[in-house]
Coordinates of C-alpha atoms in Angstrom, one line a residue:
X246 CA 94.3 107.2 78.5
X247 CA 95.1 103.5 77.2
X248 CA 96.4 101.1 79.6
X249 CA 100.1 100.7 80.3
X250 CA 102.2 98.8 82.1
X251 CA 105.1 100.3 83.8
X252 CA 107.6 98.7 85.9
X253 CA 109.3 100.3 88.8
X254 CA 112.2 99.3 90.5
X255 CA 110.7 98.3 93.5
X256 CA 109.3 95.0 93.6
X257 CA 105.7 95.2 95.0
X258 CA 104.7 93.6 98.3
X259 CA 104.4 89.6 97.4
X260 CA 101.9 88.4 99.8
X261 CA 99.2 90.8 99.1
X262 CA 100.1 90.9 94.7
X263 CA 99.8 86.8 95.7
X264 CA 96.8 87.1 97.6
X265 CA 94.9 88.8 94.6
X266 CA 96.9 86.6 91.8
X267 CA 94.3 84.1 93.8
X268 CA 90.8 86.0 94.9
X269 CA 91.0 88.3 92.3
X270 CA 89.8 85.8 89.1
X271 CA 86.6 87.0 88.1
X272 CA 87.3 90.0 90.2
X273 CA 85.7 92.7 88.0
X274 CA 82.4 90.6 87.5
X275 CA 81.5 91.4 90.9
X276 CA 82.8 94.7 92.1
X277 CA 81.7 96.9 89.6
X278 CA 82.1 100.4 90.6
X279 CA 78.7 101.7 92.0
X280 CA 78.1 104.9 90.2
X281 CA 77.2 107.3 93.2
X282 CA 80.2 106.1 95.2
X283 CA 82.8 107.2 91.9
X284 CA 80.3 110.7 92.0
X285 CA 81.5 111.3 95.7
X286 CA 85.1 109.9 95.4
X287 CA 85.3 112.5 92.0
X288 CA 83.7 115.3 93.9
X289 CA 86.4 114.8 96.7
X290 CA 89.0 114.8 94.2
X291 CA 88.5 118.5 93.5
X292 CA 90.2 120.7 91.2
X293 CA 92.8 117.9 90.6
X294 CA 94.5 118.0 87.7
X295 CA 96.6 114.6 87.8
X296 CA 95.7 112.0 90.3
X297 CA 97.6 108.4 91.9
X298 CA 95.5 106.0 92.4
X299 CA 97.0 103.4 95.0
X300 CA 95.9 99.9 95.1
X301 CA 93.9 100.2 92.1
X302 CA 92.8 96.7 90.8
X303 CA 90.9 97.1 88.5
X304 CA 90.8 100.5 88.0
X305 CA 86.6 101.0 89.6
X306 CA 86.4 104.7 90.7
X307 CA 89.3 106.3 88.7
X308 CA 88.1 109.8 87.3
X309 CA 88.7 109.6 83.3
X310 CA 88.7 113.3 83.5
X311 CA 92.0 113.4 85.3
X312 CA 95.9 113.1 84.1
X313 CA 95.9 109.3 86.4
X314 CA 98.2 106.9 87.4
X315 CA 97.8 103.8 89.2
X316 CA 99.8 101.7 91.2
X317 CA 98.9 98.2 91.3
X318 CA 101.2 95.1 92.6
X319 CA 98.8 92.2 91.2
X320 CA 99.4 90.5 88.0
X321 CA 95.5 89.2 88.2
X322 CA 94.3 92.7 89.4
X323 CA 96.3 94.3 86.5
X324 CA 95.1 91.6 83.6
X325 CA 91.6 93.1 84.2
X326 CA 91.7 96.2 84.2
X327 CA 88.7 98.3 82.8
X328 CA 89.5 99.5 78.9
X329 CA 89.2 103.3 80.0
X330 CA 91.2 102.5 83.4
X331 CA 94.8 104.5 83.3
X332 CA 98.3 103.7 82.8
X333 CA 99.4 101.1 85.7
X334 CA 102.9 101.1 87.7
X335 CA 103.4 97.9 89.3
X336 CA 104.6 99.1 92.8
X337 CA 103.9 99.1 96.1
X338 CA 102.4 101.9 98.5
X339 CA 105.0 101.5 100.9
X340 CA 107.9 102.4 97.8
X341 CA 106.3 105.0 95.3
X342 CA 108.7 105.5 92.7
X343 CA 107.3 109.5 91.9
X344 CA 108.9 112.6 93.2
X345 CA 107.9 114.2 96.3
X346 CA 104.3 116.1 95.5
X347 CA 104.2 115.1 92.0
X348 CA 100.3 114.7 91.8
X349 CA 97.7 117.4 92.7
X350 CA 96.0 114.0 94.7
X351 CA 96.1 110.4 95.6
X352 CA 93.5 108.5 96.2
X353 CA 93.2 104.8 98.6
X354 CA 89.8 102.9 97.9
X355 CA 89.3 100.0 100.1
X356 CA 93.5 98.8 99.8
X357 CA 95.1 100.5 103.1
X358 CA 94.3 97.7 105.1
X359 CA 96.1 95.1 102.3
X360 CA 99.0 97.2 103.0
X361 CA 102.1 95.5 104.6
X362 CA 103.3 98.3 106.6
X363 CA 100.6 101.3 107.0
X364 CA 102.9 103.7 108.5
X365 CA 105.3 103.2 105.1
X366 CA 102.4 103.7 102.9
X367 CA 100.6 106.8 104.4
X368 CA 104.2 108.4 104.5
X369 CA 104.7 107.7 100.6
X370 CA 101.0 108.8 100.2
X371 CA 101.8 112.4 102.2
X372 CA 104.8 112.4 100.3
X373 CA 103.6 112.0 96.7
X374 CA 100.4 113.9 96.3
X375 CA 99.1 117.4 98.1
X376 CA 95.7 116.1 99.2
X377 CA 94.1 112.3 100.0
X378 CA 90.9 111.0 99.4
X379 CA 91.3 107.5 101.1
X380 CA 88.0 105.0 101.3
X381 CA 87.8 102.7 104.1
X382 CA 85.7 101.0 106.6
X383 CA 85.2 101.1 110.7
X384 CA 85.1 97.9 111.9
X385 CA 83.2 98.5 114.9
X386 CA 80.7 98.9 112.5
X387 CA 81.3 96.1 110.2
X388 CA 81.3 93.6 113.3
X389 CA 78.0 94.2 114.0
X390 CA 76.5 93.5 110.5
X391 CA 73.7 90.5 110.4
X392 CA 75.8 88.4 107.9
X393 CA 79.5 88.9 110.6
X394 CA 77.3 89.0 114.1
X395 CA 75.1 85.8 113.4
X396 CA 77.0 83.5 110.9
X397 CA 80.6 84.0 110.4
X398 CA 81.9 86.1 113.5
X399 CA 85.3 84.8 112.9
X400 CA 85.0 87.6 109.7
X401 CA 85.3 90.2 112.2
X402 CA 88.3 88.5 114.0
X403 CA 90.7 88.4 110.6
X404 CA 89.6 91.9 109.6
X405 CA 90.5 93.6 113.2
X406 CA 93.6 92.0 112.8
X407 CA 94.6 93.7 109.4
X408 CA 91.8 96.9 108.9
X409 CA 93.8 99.9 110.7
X410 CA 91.0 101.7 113.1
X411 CA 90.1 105.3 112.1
X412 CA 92.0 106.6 114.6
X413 CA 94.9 104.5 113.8
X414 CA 94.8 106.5 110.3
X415 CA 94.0 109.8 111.5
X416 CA 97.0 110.1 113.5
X417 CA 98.8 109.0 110.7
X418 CA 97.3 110.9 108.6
X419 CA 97.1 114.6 110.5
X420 CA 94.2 116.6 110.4
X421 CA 91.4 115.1 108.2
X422 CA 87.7 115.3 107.3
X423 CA 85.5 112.5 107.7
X424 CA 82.0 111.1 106.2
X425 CA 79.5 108.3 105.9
X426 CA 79.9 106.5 103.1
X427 CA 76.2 104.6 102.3
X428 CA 75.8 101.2 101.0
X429 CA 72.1 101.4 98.9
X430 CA 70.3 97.8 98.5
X431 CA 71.0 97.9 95.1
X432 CA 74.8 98.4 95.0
X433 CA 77.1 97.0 92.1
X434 CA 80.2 96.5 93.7
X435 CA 80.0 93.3 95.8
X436 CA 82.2 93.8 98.7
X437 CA 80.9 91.3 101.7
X438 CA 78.0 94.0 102.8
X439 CA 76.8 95.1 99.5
X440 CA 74.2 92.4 100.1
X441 CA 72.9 93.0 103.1
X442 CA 69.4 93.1 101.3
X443 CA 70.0 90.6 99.3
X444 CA 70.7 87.7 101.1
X445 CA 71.3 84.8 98.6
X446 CA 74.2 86.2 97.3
X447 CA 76.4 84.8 100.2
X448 CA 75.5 81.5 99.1
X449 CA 77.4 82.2 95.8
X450 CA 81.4 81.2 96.1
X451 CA 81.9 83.0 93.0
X452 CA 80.3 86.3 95.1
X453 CA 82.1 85.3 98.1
X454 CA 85.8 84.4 96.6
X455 CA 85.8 88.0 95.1
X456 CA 85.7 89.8 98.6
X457 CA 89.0 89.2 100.4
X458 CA 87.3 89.0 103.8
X459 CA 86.2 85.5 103.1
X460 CA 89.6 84.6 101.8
X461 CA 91.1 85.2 104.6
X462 CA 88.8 83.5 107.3
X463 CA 88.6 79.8 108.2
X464 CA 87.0 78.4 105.5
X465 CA 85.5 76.0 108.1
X466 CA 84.1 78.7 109.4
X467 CA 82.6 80.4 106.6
X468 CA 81.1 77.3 105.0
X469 CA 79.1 76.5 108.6
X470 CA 78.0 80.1 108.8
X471 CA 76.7 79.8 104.6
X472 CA 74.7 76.7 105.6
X473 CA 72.9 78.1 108.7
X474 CA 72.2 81.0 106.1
X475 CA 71.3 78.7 103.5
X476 CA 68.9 77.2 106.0
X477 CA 67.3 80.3 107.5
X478 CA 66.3 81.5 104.1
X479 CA 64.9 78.5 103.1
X480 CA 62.7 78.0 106.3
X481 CA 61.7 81.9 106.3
X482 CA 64.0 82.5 109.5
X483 CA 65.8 85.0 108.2
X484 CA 63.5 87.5 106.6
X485 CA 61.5 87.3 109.6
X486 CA 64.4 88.5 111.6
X487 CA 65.0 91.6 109.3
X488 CA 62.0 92.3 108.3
X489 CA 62.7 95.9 108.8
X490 CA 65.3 96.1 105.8
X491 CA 62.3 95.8 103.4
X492 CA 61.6 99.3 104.1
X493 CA 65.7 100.7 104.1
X494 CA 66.9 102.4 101.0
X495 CA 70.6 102.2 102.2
X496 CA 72.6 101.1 105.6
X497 CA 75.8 102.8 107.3
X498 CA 77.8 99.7 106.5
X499 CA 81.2 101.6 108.3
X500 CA 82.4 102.8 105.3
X501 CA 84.2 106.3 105.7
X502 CA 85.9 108.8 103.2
X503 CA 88.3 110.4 104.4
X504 CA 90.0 113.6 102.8
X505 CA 92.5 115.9 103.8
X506 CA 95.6 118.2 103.0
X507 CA 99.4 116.5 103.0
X508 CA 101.6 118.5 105.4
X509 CA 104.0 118.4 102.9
X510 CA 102.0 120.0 100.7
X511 CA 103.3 123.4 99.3
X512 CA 101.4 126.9 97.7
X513 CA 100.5 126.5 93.9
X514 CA 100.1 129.1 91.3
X515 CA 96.7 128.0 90.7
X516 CA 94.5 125.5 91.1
X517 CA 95.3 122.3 90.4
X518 CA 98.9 122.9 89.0
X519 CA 101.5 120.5 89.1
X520 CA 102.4 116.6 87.3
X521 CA 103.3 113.1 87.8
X522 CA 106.5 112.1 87.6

């Protein structure tokens, strides 16, 4: 489907649309939709027939086998969307303007935590769509990585404060199933632990201003934590430190995918029936 532009009546959340208006130049340079993660997200998706995509940016991960709308409140986000990317509302999560269980599915990657009010958003989610498939990360996890624990802790700080726990989400959410998402050393879509084998990316600001959990730490902070990096990989400190990730094909980075059934949900006449607004 070509790429359109629709405008709802609700105007979309302004801090995070402004928030992307800034990271998000040269957004789609660096997260480009690794292709195993779209295989999973499109193998959770089903027997789908039409799909919401919330948060979409730049539309990475959307099926083009599906009927597909996305929602997207960034202008930035929006003005780089991929050519085969679908149709784009510019809404919020929190204020869908579909009916109630007009798509067969929505589907969250990486945006529930951008959201202003989580509660809001999983209730327009349930609301919309029969099943999720939402993709998010633990933080419990993410705290511990090499590039957080040793360099810029304060990372983990400003995430905790805005990434809703799994359980959070679950009991939002109702019953739910939950996997591992993997993170392989040679990942295209350069969220902050896509390079966790590939150190010398973190010394890029163009890498590190597309990945909105730098944006959002002291940039005091983050530049001291780049130069002690800077320095350990030019006096061999660091790769003797992790020496064993030569050997790792891929790390649990606390990325989950989480899928389930909307309570609201109701019996179709076969699989996959039913349409977007």
């Amino acid at each position: 489907m070509s790429h359109l532009d629709l405008t709802s009546t609700d105007l979309p959340d302004r801090s995070t649309a402004e928030h992307y208006n800034r990271i998000g130049i040269g957004y789609s340079s660096v997260r480009r939709p690794d292709k195993r993660w779209a295989d999973i997200i499109r193998t959770a998706l089903g027997d789908a027939r039409t799909a919401l995509n919330l948060g979409a940016g730049s539309g990475a991960y959307e099926p083009t086998d599906l009927q597909l709308v996305a929602v997207e409140p960034s202008l930035e986000m929006r003005s780089q969307r991929l050519p085969d990317a679908a149709p784009c509302v510019i809404a919020r999560a929190e204020s869908l303007p579909f009916d109630d269980q007009a798509f067969d599915a929505a589907m969250a990657v990486l945006t529930v935590h951008h959201w202003s009010d989580l509660e809001a958003g999983i209730t327009e989610l349930l609301r919309v769509a029969r099943r999720f498939v939402i993709v998010t990360y633990d933080m419990n996890v993410q705290a511990d990585y090499w590039f957080t624990r040793d360099y810029v802790p304060e990372i983990a700080q400003a995430e905790r404060s805005r990434v809703p726990t799994l359980e959070r989400l679950t009991s939002l959410l109702g019953p739910c199933d939950i996997s591992e998402l993997p993170v392989w050393r040679d990942f295209t879509d350069g969220f902050m632990t896509a390079f966790w084998a590939r150190p010398e990316a973190y010394l890029d600001p163009e890498i590190r201003r597309a990945c909105s959990a730098f944006s959002l730490t002291d940039p005091e902070a983050v530049a001291r934590g780049v130069s002690r990096l800077r320095d350990d990989l030019a006096s061999g400190d660091w790769q003797r430190r992790h020496a064993d990730l030569a050997n790792q094909d891929h790390i649990d980075a606390g990325f989950r995918l989480i899928t389930g059934t909307s309570p609201y949900a109701q019996p179709q006449q076969g699989a996959g029936q039913g349409g977007a607004a």
